[in-house]
Short mmCIF file of C-alpha atoms and ligand atoms in Angstrom, two decimals:
data_model
loop_
_atom_site.label_atom_id
_atom_site.label_comp_id
_atom_site.label_asym_id
_atom_site.label_seq_id
_atom_site.Cartn_x
_atom_site.Cartn_y
_atom_site.Cartn_z
CA MET A 1 23.67 -10.31 14.04
CA SER A 2 24.14 -10.50 10.31
CA THR A 3 25.43 -7.90 7.86
CA ILE A 4 23.52 -7.65 4.61
CA THR A 5 23.17 -5.41 1.55
CA ALA A 6 20.33 -2.90 1.34
CA TYR A 7 19.37 0.08 -0.83
CA GLY A 8 18.80 3.35 0.95
CA ALA A 9 19.61 7.05 1.15
CA LEU A 10 21.82 9.03 3.52
CA ALA A 11 19.81 12.26 3.16
CA GLY A 12 16.51 13.40 1.65
CA ASP A 13 18.16 15.07 -1.32
CA GLN A 14 20.44 12.15 -2.16
CA PRO A 15 19.78 9.19 -4.44
CA LEU A 16 19.44 5.69 -3.04
CA LYS A 17 22.55 3.49 -3.21
CA ALA A 18 23.85 0.18 -1.91
CA LEU A 19 24.51 0.19 1.86
CA GLN A 20 25.57 -2.42 4.39
CA ILE A 21 23.14 -2.83 7.32
CA THR A 22 22.82 -5.26 10.23
CA ARG A 23 19.91 -7.46 11.28
CA ARG A 24 19.43 -9.10 14.67
CA ALA A 25 19.78 -12.85 15.16
CA PRO A 26 16.29 -14.37 15.46
CA GLY A 27 14.92 -14.28 19.03
CA PRO A 28 12.50 -16.93 20.40
CA HIS A 29 9.46 -15.46 18.58
CA ASP A 30 11.26 -14.25 15.46
CA VAL A 31 11.13 -15.35 11.85
CA GLN A 32 14.16 -14.70 9.64
CA ILE A 33 13.27 -14.16 5.99
CA ALA A 34 15.42 -14.14 2.84
CA ILE A 35 13.69 -11.39 0.85
CA ALA A 36 12.97 -12.32 -2.78
CA TYR A 37 11.05 -9.22 -3.92
CA CYS A 38 9.94 -5.88 -2.52
CA GLY A 39 7.24 -3.66 -4.02
CA ILE A 40 7.87 0.08 -4.48
CA CYS A 41 5.18 2.15 -2.75
CA HIS A 42 4.72 5.91 -3.21
CA SER A 43 5.07 6.12 0.60
CA ASP A 44 8.68 4.92 0.18
CA LEU A 45 9.36 7.96 -1.99
CA HIS A 46 7.54 10.39 0.37
CA GLN A 47 9.58 9.04 3.30
CA VAL A 48 13.05 8.73 1.79
CA ARG A 49 12.83 12.21 0.24
CA SER A 50 11.72 13.74 3.58
CA GLU A 51 8.39 14.84 2.10
CA TRP A 52 6.75 13.76 5.36
CA ALA A 53 8.11 15.05 8.67
CA GLY A 54 10.58 12.99 10.68
CA THR A 55 12.64 10.88 8.27
CA VAL A 56 15.67 9.37 10.00
CA PHE A 57 18.78 8.54 7.94
CA PRO A 58 20.10 6.27 6.66
CA CYS A 59 16.64 5.46 5.32
CA VAL A 60 15.98 2.04 3.77
CA PRO A 61 12.38 2.00 2.49
CA GLY A 62 10.28 -1.00 1.48
CA HIS A 63 7.19 -2.50 3.09
CA GLU A 64 5.87 -4.87 0.44
CA ILE A 65 8.12 -7.78 1.31
CA VAL A 66 7.90 -11.39 0.16
CA GLY A 67 10.39 -14.19 0.57
CA ARG A 68 11.21 -17.49 2.17
CA VAL A 69 11.75 -18.34 5.83
CA THR A 70 15.40 -19.21 6.54
CA ALA A 71 15.24 -19.67 10.34
CA VAL A 72 12.73 -19.42 13.20
CA GLY A 73 13.07 -18.88 16.95
CA ASN A 74 12.43 -21.81 19.28
CA HIS A 75 8.95 -20.57 20.31
CA VAL A 76 7.70 -20.14 16.75
CA SER A 77 5.19 -22.85 15.85
CA SER A 78 3.25 -21.42 12.91
CA PHE A 79 6.17 -20.94 10.47
CA LYS A 80 9.06 -23.17 9.48
CA GLU A 81 12.13 -22.94 7.29
CA GLY A 82 11.19 -22.85 3.59
CA ASP A 83 7.70 -21.30 4.01
CA LEU A 84 6.66 -18.54 1.58
CA VAL A 85 5.81 -15.47 3.65
CA GLY A 86 5.18 -11.76 3.47
CA VAL A 87 5.77 -8.72 5.68
CA GLY A 88 3.87 -5.50 5.20
CA CYS A 89 4.03 -2.10 6.87
CA ILE A 90 4.05 -3.29 10.51
CA VAL A 91 6.85 -5.17 12.31
CA ASP A 92 5.81 -4.61 15.94
CA SER A 93 3.20 -3.01 18.22
CA CYS A 94 2.45 -2.96 21.96
CA GLN A 95 0.46 -6.24 21.68
CA SER A 96 -1.68 -5.27 24.70
CA CYS A 97 -3.83 -2.20 23.92
CA SER A 98 -7.42 -2.52 22.73
CA GLU A 99 -6.36 -1.87 19.12
CA CYS A 100 -3.86 -4.76 19.21
CA GLU A 101 -6.35 -7.01 21.01
CA ASP A 102 -8.89 -6.27 18.27
CA GLY A 103 -6.36 -7.01 15.51
CA PHE A 104 -5.97 -3.36 14.54
CA GLU A 105 -2.22 -3.18 15.12
CA ASN A 106 -2.19 -0.50 12.42
CA TYR A 107 -3.96 1.87 14.84
CA CYS A 108 -1.81 0.99 17.92
CA ASP A 109 -0.10 4.16 19.19
CA ALA A 110 3.10 2.13 19.61
CA MET A 111 2.97 0.57 16.14
CA VAL A 112 6.48 0.01 14.79
CA ALA A 113 6.53 0.58 11.05
CA THR A 114 8.75 -1.57 8.83
CA TYR A 115 10.98 1.46 8.21
CA ASN A 116 11.69 4.75 9.98
CA SER A 117 10.32 3.73 13.41
CA PRO A 118 12.37 3.78 16.63
CA THR A 119 13.56 0.33 17.68
CA GLU A 120 15.90 -1.20 20.25
CA ASP A 121 16.58 -4.26 18.21
CA PRO A 122 19.22 -3.37 17.04
CA PRO A 123 19.12 0.16 18.60
CA GLY A 124 18.22 2.90 16.14
CA HIS A 125 15.38 2.92 13.65
CA THR A 126 13.78 0.22 11.53
CA LEU A 127 15.14 -0.43 8.03
CA GLY A 128 12.82 -1.78 5.37
CA GLY A 129 12.57 -4.32 2.61
CA TYR A 130 14.93 -2.96 -0.04
CA SER A 131 17.32 -5.43 1.56
CA GLN A 132 18.39 -9.04 1.38
CA GLN A 133 17.01 -10.22 4.70
CA ILE A 134 14.73 -9.21 7.57
CA VAL A 135 13.94 -10.57 11.04
CA VAL A 136 10.36 -10.04 12.25
CA HIS A 137 8.27 -11.17 15.23
CA GLU A 138 6.01 -14.02 14.09
CA ARG A 139 2.83 -12.04 14.85
CA TYR A 140 3.58 -9.70 11.93
CA VAL A 141 4.51 -12.37 9.38
CA LEU A 142 1.87 -13.32 6.79
CA ARG A 143 1.40 -16.64 5.04
CA ILE A 144 1.34 -16.64 1.23
CA ARG A 145 -0.97 -19.18 -0.39
CA HIS A 146 -0.52 -18.06 -4.01
CA PRO A 147 1.60 -20.28 -6.28
CA GLU A 148 5.30 -19.50 -5.99
CA SER A 149 5.36 -18.45 -9.67
CA GLN A 150 3.25 -15.41 -8.67
CA LEU A 151 5.45 -14.40 -5.75
CA ALA A 152 6.75 -11.12 -7.22
CA ALA A 153 3.22 -9.98 -8.10
CA VAL A 154 2.02 -10.83 -4.59
CA ALA A 155 4.49 -8.39 -2.98
CA PRO A 156 2.35 -5.26 -3.62
CA LEU A 157 -0.59 -6.86 -1.84
CA LEU A 158 1.29 -6.30 1.44
CA CYS A 159 0.65 -2.55 1.27
CA ALA A 160 -1.30 -1.54 -1.86
CA GLY A 161 -3.57 -4.57 -1.43
CA ILE A 162 -4.41 -4.18 2.25
CA THR A 163 -4.65 -0.37 2.10
CA THR A 164 -7.46 -0.66 -0.45
CA TYR A 165 -9.03 -3.90 0.87
CA SER A 166 -9.49 -2.56 4.41
CA PRO A 167 -11.61 0.54 3.55
CA LEU A 168 -13.55 -1.37 0.86
CA ARG A 169 -14.52 -3.92 3.53
CA HIS A 170 -15.11 -1.34 6.26
CA TRP A 171 -17.51 0.66 4.08
CA GLN A 172 -19.21 -2.57 3.00
CA VAL A 173 -18.52 -2.47 -0.69
CA GLY A 174 -20.27 -5.32 -2.50
CA PRO A 175 -23.13 -6.21 -4.85
CA GLY A 176 -25.52 -3.32 -5.44
CA LYS A 177 -22.95 -0.67 -4.46
CA LYS A 178 -21.48 1.86 -6.90
CA VAL A 179 -17.82 2.49 -6.05
CA GLY A 180 -15.30 4.96 -7.46
CA VAL A 181 -11.52 4.51 -7.36
CA VAL A 182 -9.52 7.71 -7.86
CA GLY A 183 -5.90 7.56 -9.10
CA ILE A 184 -4.89 4.48 -11.06
CA GLY A 185 -1.45 3.83 -9.61
CA GLY A 186 -0.24 1.08 -7.27
CA LEU A 187 -3.09 1.44 -4.76
CA GLY A 188 -5.77 2.39 -7.27
CA HIS A 189 -5.26 -0.56 -9.60
CA MET A 190 -5.59 -2.91 -6.63
CA GLY A 191 -8.70 -1.01 -5.50
CA ILE A 192 -10.34 -1.67 -8.88
CA LYS A 193 -9.51 -5.39 -8.83
CA LEU A 194 -10.65 -5.86 -5.23
CA ALA A 195 -13.89 -3.85 -5.50
CA ARG A 196 -14.84 -5.86 -8.61
CA ALA A 197 -14.04 -9.14 -6.86
CA MET A 198 -16.29 -8.01 -3.99
CA GLY A 199 -19.13 -7.63 -6.50
CA ALA A 200 -19.45 -3.84 -6.72
CA GLU A 201 -20.01 -1.68 -9.79
CA VAL A 202 -16.66 0.08 -10.26
CA VAL A 203 -15.85 3.41 -11.91
CA ALA A 204 -12.18 4.43 -12.25
CA PHE A 205 -11.13 8.09 -12.15
CA THR A 206 -7.83 9.01 -13.76
CA THR A 207 -5.99 12.14 -14.84
CA SER A 208 -4.26 10.10 -17.56
CA GLU A 209 -6.15 9.73 -20.86
CA ASP A 210 -3.82 6.84 -21.78
CA LYS A 211 -5.02 4.74 -18.81
CA ARG A 212 -8.61 4.64 -20.11
CA ASP A 213 -8.33 1.21 -21.78
CA ALA A 214 -6.04 -0.23 -19.15
CA ALA A 215 -8.42 0.69 -16.32
CA THR A 216 -11.18 -1.19 -18.17
CA GLN A 217 -8.91 -4.23 -18.47
CA LEU A 218 -8.30 -4.05 -14.72
CA GLY A 219 -12.04 -4.45 -14.20
CA ALA A 220 -13.54 -0.96 -14.13
CA GLN A 221 -16.96 -0.93 -15.85
CA GLN A 222 -16.55 2.79 -16.61
CA VAL A 223 -13.52 5.08 -16.74
CA VAL A 224 -13.75 8.84 -16.17
CA VAL A 225 -10.93 11.18 -17.13
CA SER A 226 -11.26 13.59 -14.23
CA ARG A 227 -9.99 16.57 -16.23
CA ASN A 228 -13.21 16.47 -18.32
CA PRO A 229 -15.99 18.28 -16.39
CA GLU A 230 -18.82 16.79 -18.48
CA GLU A 231 -17.60 13.24 -17.81
CA MET A 232 -17.51 14.03 -14.08
CA ALA A 233 -20.97 15.66 -14.09
CA ALA A 234 -22.52 12.53 -15.60
CA HIS A 235 -21.88 10.75 -12.27
CA GLU A 236 -23.27 13.39 -9.86
CA LYS A 237 -24.99 12.10 -6.69
CA SER A 238 -24.57 8.46 -7.69
CA PHE A 239 -21.78 6.82 -5.63
CA ASP A 240 -22.03 4.93 -2.35
CA PHE A 241 -18.28 5.05 -1.76
CA ILE A 242 -15.28 6.65 -3.46
CA LEU A 243 -11.76 5.48 -2.59
CA ASN A 244 -9.25 8.26 -3.24
CA THR A 245 -5.61 7.13 -3.60
CA VAL A 246 -4.11 10.28 -5.15
CA ALA A 247 -0.63 11.17 -3.86
CA ALA A 248 -0.99 14.96 -4.39
CA PRO A 249 -3.27 17.76 -3.09
CA HIS A 250 -6.42 18.35 -5.17
CA GLU A 251 -10.05 19.54 -4.89
CA LEU A 252 -12.01 17.01 -2.83
CA ASP A 253 -15.25 18.82 -3.78
CA ASP A 254 -14.92 17.38 -7.29
CA TYR A 255 -15.58 13.94 -5.75
CA LEU A 256 -17.90 14.89 -2.86
CA VAL A 257 -20.58 16.04 -5.31
CA LEU A 258 -20.50 12.61 -6.94
CA LEU A 259 -21.66 10.91 -3.71
CA LYS A 260 -25.30 10.17 -3.09
CA ARG A 261 -26.95 10.66 0.32
CA ASP A 262 -24.81 9.19 3.11
CA GLY A 263 -22.01 8.49 0.65
CA VAL A 264 -18.41 8.36 1.91
CA LEU A 265 -15.23 9.71 0.35
CA GLY A 266 -12.48 7.49 1.80
CA LEU A 267 -8.99 9.01 1.64
CA VAL A 268 -5.92 6.79 1.61
CA GLY A 269 -3.55 8.98 -0.45
CA ALA A 270 -1.17 10.83 1.87
CA PRO A 271 0.14 13.94 0.09
CA SER A 272 2.90 15.91 1.77
CA SER A 273 0.81 19.13 1.79
CA PRO A 274 -2.92 19.45 2.61
CA HIS A 275 -5.82 19.30 0.17
CA PRO A 276 -7.71 22.59 -0.24
CA SER A 277 -10.59 22.63 2.30
CA PRO A 278 -13.81 21.15 0.96
CA ASN A 279 -16.98 23.25 0.80
CA VAL A 280 -18.93 22.27 3.91
CA PHE A 281 -22.22 22.54 2.01
CA ASN A 282 -21.17 19.57 -0.09
CA LEU A 283 -21.11 17.56 3.16
CA ILE A 284 -24.24 18.99 4.78
CA MET A 285 -26.62 18.78 1.86
CA LYS A 286 -26.53 14.99 1.46
CA ARG A 287 -25.13 13.98 4.88
CA ARG A 288 -21.90 12.97 3.13
CA SER A 289 -18.69 12.04 4.98
CA ILE A 290 -14.98 12.32 4.37
CA ALA A 291 -12.97 9.59 6.11
CA GLY A 292 -9.44 8.18 6.16
CA SER A 293 -7.95 4.73 6.51
CA LEU A 294 -4.44 3.48 7.38
CA ILE A 295 -3.21 0.20 5.82
CA GLY A 296 -4.93 -2.63 7.80
CA GLY A 297 -4.38 -4.87 10.81
CA ILE A 298 -2.56 -8.19 10.68
CA PRO A 299 -5.61 -10.51 10.74
CA GLU A 300 -7.23 -8.44 7.98
CA THR A 301 -4.00 -8.55 5.94
CA GLN A 302 -4.03 -12.36 6.12
CA GLU A 303 -7.73 -12.32 5.17
CA MET A 304 -6.89 -10.10 2.17
CA LEU A 305 -4.03 -12.38 1.04
CA ASP A 306 -6.30 -15.43 1.29
CA PHE A 307 -9.11 -13.59 -0.57
CA CYS A 308 -6.65 -12.70 -3.34
CA ALA A 309 -5.29 -16.28 -3.55
CA GLU A 310 -8.86 -17.60 -3.78
CA HIS A 311 -9.83 -15.09 -6.50
CA GLY A 312 -6.54 -15.30 -8.41
CA ILE A 313 -5.74 -11.64 -7.72
CA VAL A 314 -2.19 -10.27 -7.91
CA ALA A 315 -0.74 -6.87 -8.81
CA ASP A 316 0.26 -5.85 -12.35
CA ILE A 317 3.97 -5.31 -11.96
CA GLU A 318 7.11 -4.12 -13.70
CA MET A 319 10.25 -5.71 -12.30
CA ILE A 320 13.33 -3.56 -11.66
CA ARG A 321 16.87 -4.16 -10.48
CA ALA A 322 17.88 -2.48 -7.24
CA ASP A 323 20.15 -0.05 -9.09
CA GLN A 324 17.14 1.19 -11.14
CA ILE A 325 15.28 2.46 -8.07
CA ASN A 326 16.03 6.18 -8.56
CA ASP A 327 14.73 6.12 -12.15
CA ALA A 328 11.71 4.12 -11.00
CA TYR A 329 10.84 6.88 -8.49
CA GLU A 330 10.93 9.48 -11.29
CA ARG A 331 8.59 7.39 -13.43
CA MET A 332 6.27 6.83 -10.48
CA LEU A 333 6.07 10.61 -9.99
CA LYS A 334 5.00 10.98 -13.61
CA GLY A 335 2.26 8.34 -13.15
CA GLN A 336 4.06 6.14 -15.69
CA VAL A 337 4.17 2.83 -13.82
CA LYS A 338 1.59 0.21 -14.79
CA TYR A 339 0.99 -0.33 -11.99
CA ARG A 340 3.60 -1.28 -9.41
CA PHE A 341 7.37 -1.54 -9.58
CA VAL A 342 8.79 -4.55 -7.78
CA MET A 343 12.47 -4.79 -6.91
CA ASP A 344 14.20 -8.10 -7.63
CA ILE A 345 16.30 -8.43 -4.48
CA ALA A 346 18.58 -11.02 -6.12
CA SER A 347 19.90 -8.13 -8.26
CA MET A 348 21.65 -6.75 -5.14
CA ALA A 349 24.07 -9.66 -5.16
CA ALA A 350 25.16 -8.96 -8.77
P1 NAP B 1 1.20 5.91 -7.22
O1 NAP B 1 1.43 4.54 -7.73
O2 NAP B 1 2.14 7.00 -7.55
O3 NAP B 1 -0.30 6.30 -7.69
C1 NAP B 1 -0.88 7.54 -7.40
C2 NAP B 1 -1.80 7.92 -8.56
O4 NAP B 1 -2.46 9.15 -8.24
C3 NAP B 1 -1.07 8.19 -9.85
O5 NAP B 1 -0.81 7.02 -10.59
C4 NAP B 1 -2.06 9.08 -10.57
O6 NAP B 1 -3.06 8.29 -11.16
C5 NAP B 1 -2.76 9.82 -9.44
N1 NAP B 1 -2.36 11.23 -9.44
C6 NAP B 1 -3.08 12.21 -9.93
N2 NAP B 1 -2.48 13.39 -9.82
C7 NAP B 1 -1.31 13.14 -9.23
C8 NAP B 1 -0.23 13.97 -8.88
N3 NAP B 1 -0.24 15.30 -9.10
N4 NAP B 1 0.83 13.39 -8.30
C9 NAP B 1 0.86 12.06 -8.06
N5 NAP B 1 -0.18 11.23 -8.40
C10 NAP B 1 -1.24 11.78 -8.98
O7 NAP B 1 1.11 5.92 -5.63
P2 NAP B 1 0.59 4.77 -4.62
O8 NAP B 1 1.75 3.93 -4.21
O9 NAP B 1 -0.63 4.15 -5.17
O10 NAP B 1 0.23 5.65 -3.34
C11 NAP B 1 -0.77 6.65 -3.42
C12 NAP B 1 -0.79 7.46 -2.14
O11 NAP B 1 -1.27 6.63 -1.07
C13 NAP B 1 0.57 8.00 -1.67
O12 NAP B 1 0.38 9.29 -1.13
C14 NAP B 1 0.96 7.02 -0.57
O13 NAP B 1 1.85 7.58 0.36
C15 NAP B 1 -0.38 6.75 0.03
N6 NAP B 1 -0.46 5.53 0.83
C16 NAP B 1 -1.29 5.56 1.91
C17 NAP B 1 -1.47 4.41 2.67
C18 NAP B 1 -2.43 4.42 3.82
O14 NAP B 1 -2.33 3.54 4.68
N7 NAP B 1 -3.39 5.34 3.87
C19 NAP B 1 -0.77 3.26 2.34
C20 NAP B 1 0.05 3.25 1.20
C21 NAP B 1 0.19 4.38 0.45
P3 NAP B 1 -3.76 8.71 -12.54
O15 NAP B 1 -2.66 8.73 -13.56
O16 NAP B 1 -4.74 7.62 -12.75
O17 NAP B 1 -4.41 10.05 -12.34
ZN1 ZN B 2 2.93 1.48 1.09
#
């Protein structure tokens, strides 16, 4: 066991602060990682502020982890000390159900999330990547092939990257497809970059007038400010797929009517209260679908990291010290981050 510094909260209405936590010694299949950077996902905020049911305290969020291997168990053959690696939202699963066998550990009923999941090792609940070190079974450790100089900007790929890559692949986004990305935050900005790299025509939807130019720089061929009805109406019945990343309840009908026949509205945003019900006629009339998607499995996460390394894709980040996390959450709530905060874990030692 080792004792390390982490940032977490003791209750949903309390700010995050420095805490001491323990990590297990690496078992035969474990990889021990010195965390260099951890991305700040809106899910971290939902969880640590008890906006979703079932938060267990102390809560240490963080599931966009990158760092260097410091030790491996004696059965680990695919990683060695010094390797650059990542850990995303999953640190364990049953490893035997059909989902796990198919590489969809994200849909395993016994999936152990990187934070807030029950664990016996050590007994309690999992504690995430706002911390100096983590020990993870080798199956859930990802290899990073980007240059080390990009390491901080790779961190957000571990959640924001895979959460957008997986539905874009599943709904076969590519050349000849018109794709919308709604909400230009951490997930949305990755969605734009990835959909463009896959060859699709990409339209960004934002509530923020000041993101118009930036969304174009990210790769969107058109940008729609969703508060302007005439801008929205210009795209009626034209999309094959719309990826919706918005972290708050809103009218899904506004986007359903933009889909052409058989179009799909893919939801990945996970607001703490439900969206208003869509008008069923907007589904029936053009055989449209609403679907959801949860992060991605481990093989697909490696595929996404390799795709990003090959295409030179990383996140646009703003680095913060650990003690700036509470302010960062406030700015994230105001949609002011362009486009992902990343915590410099070395700042915890200061
Ligand atoms: P984020 O960086 O805060 O981005 C969300 C974006 O949604 C904002 O930048 C904003 O973009 C837009 N938005 C519009 N109205 C909003 C409102 N009233 N409140 C908040 N945002 C609003 O968040 P994120 O990290 O990308 O995460 C987005 C959502 O996805 C969260 O709910 C998160 O929990 C969820 N998530 C789901 C999965 C999954 O597996 N399905 C994985 C990770 C995260 P504009 O300024 O462009 O309008
Ligand atoms: Zn996340």
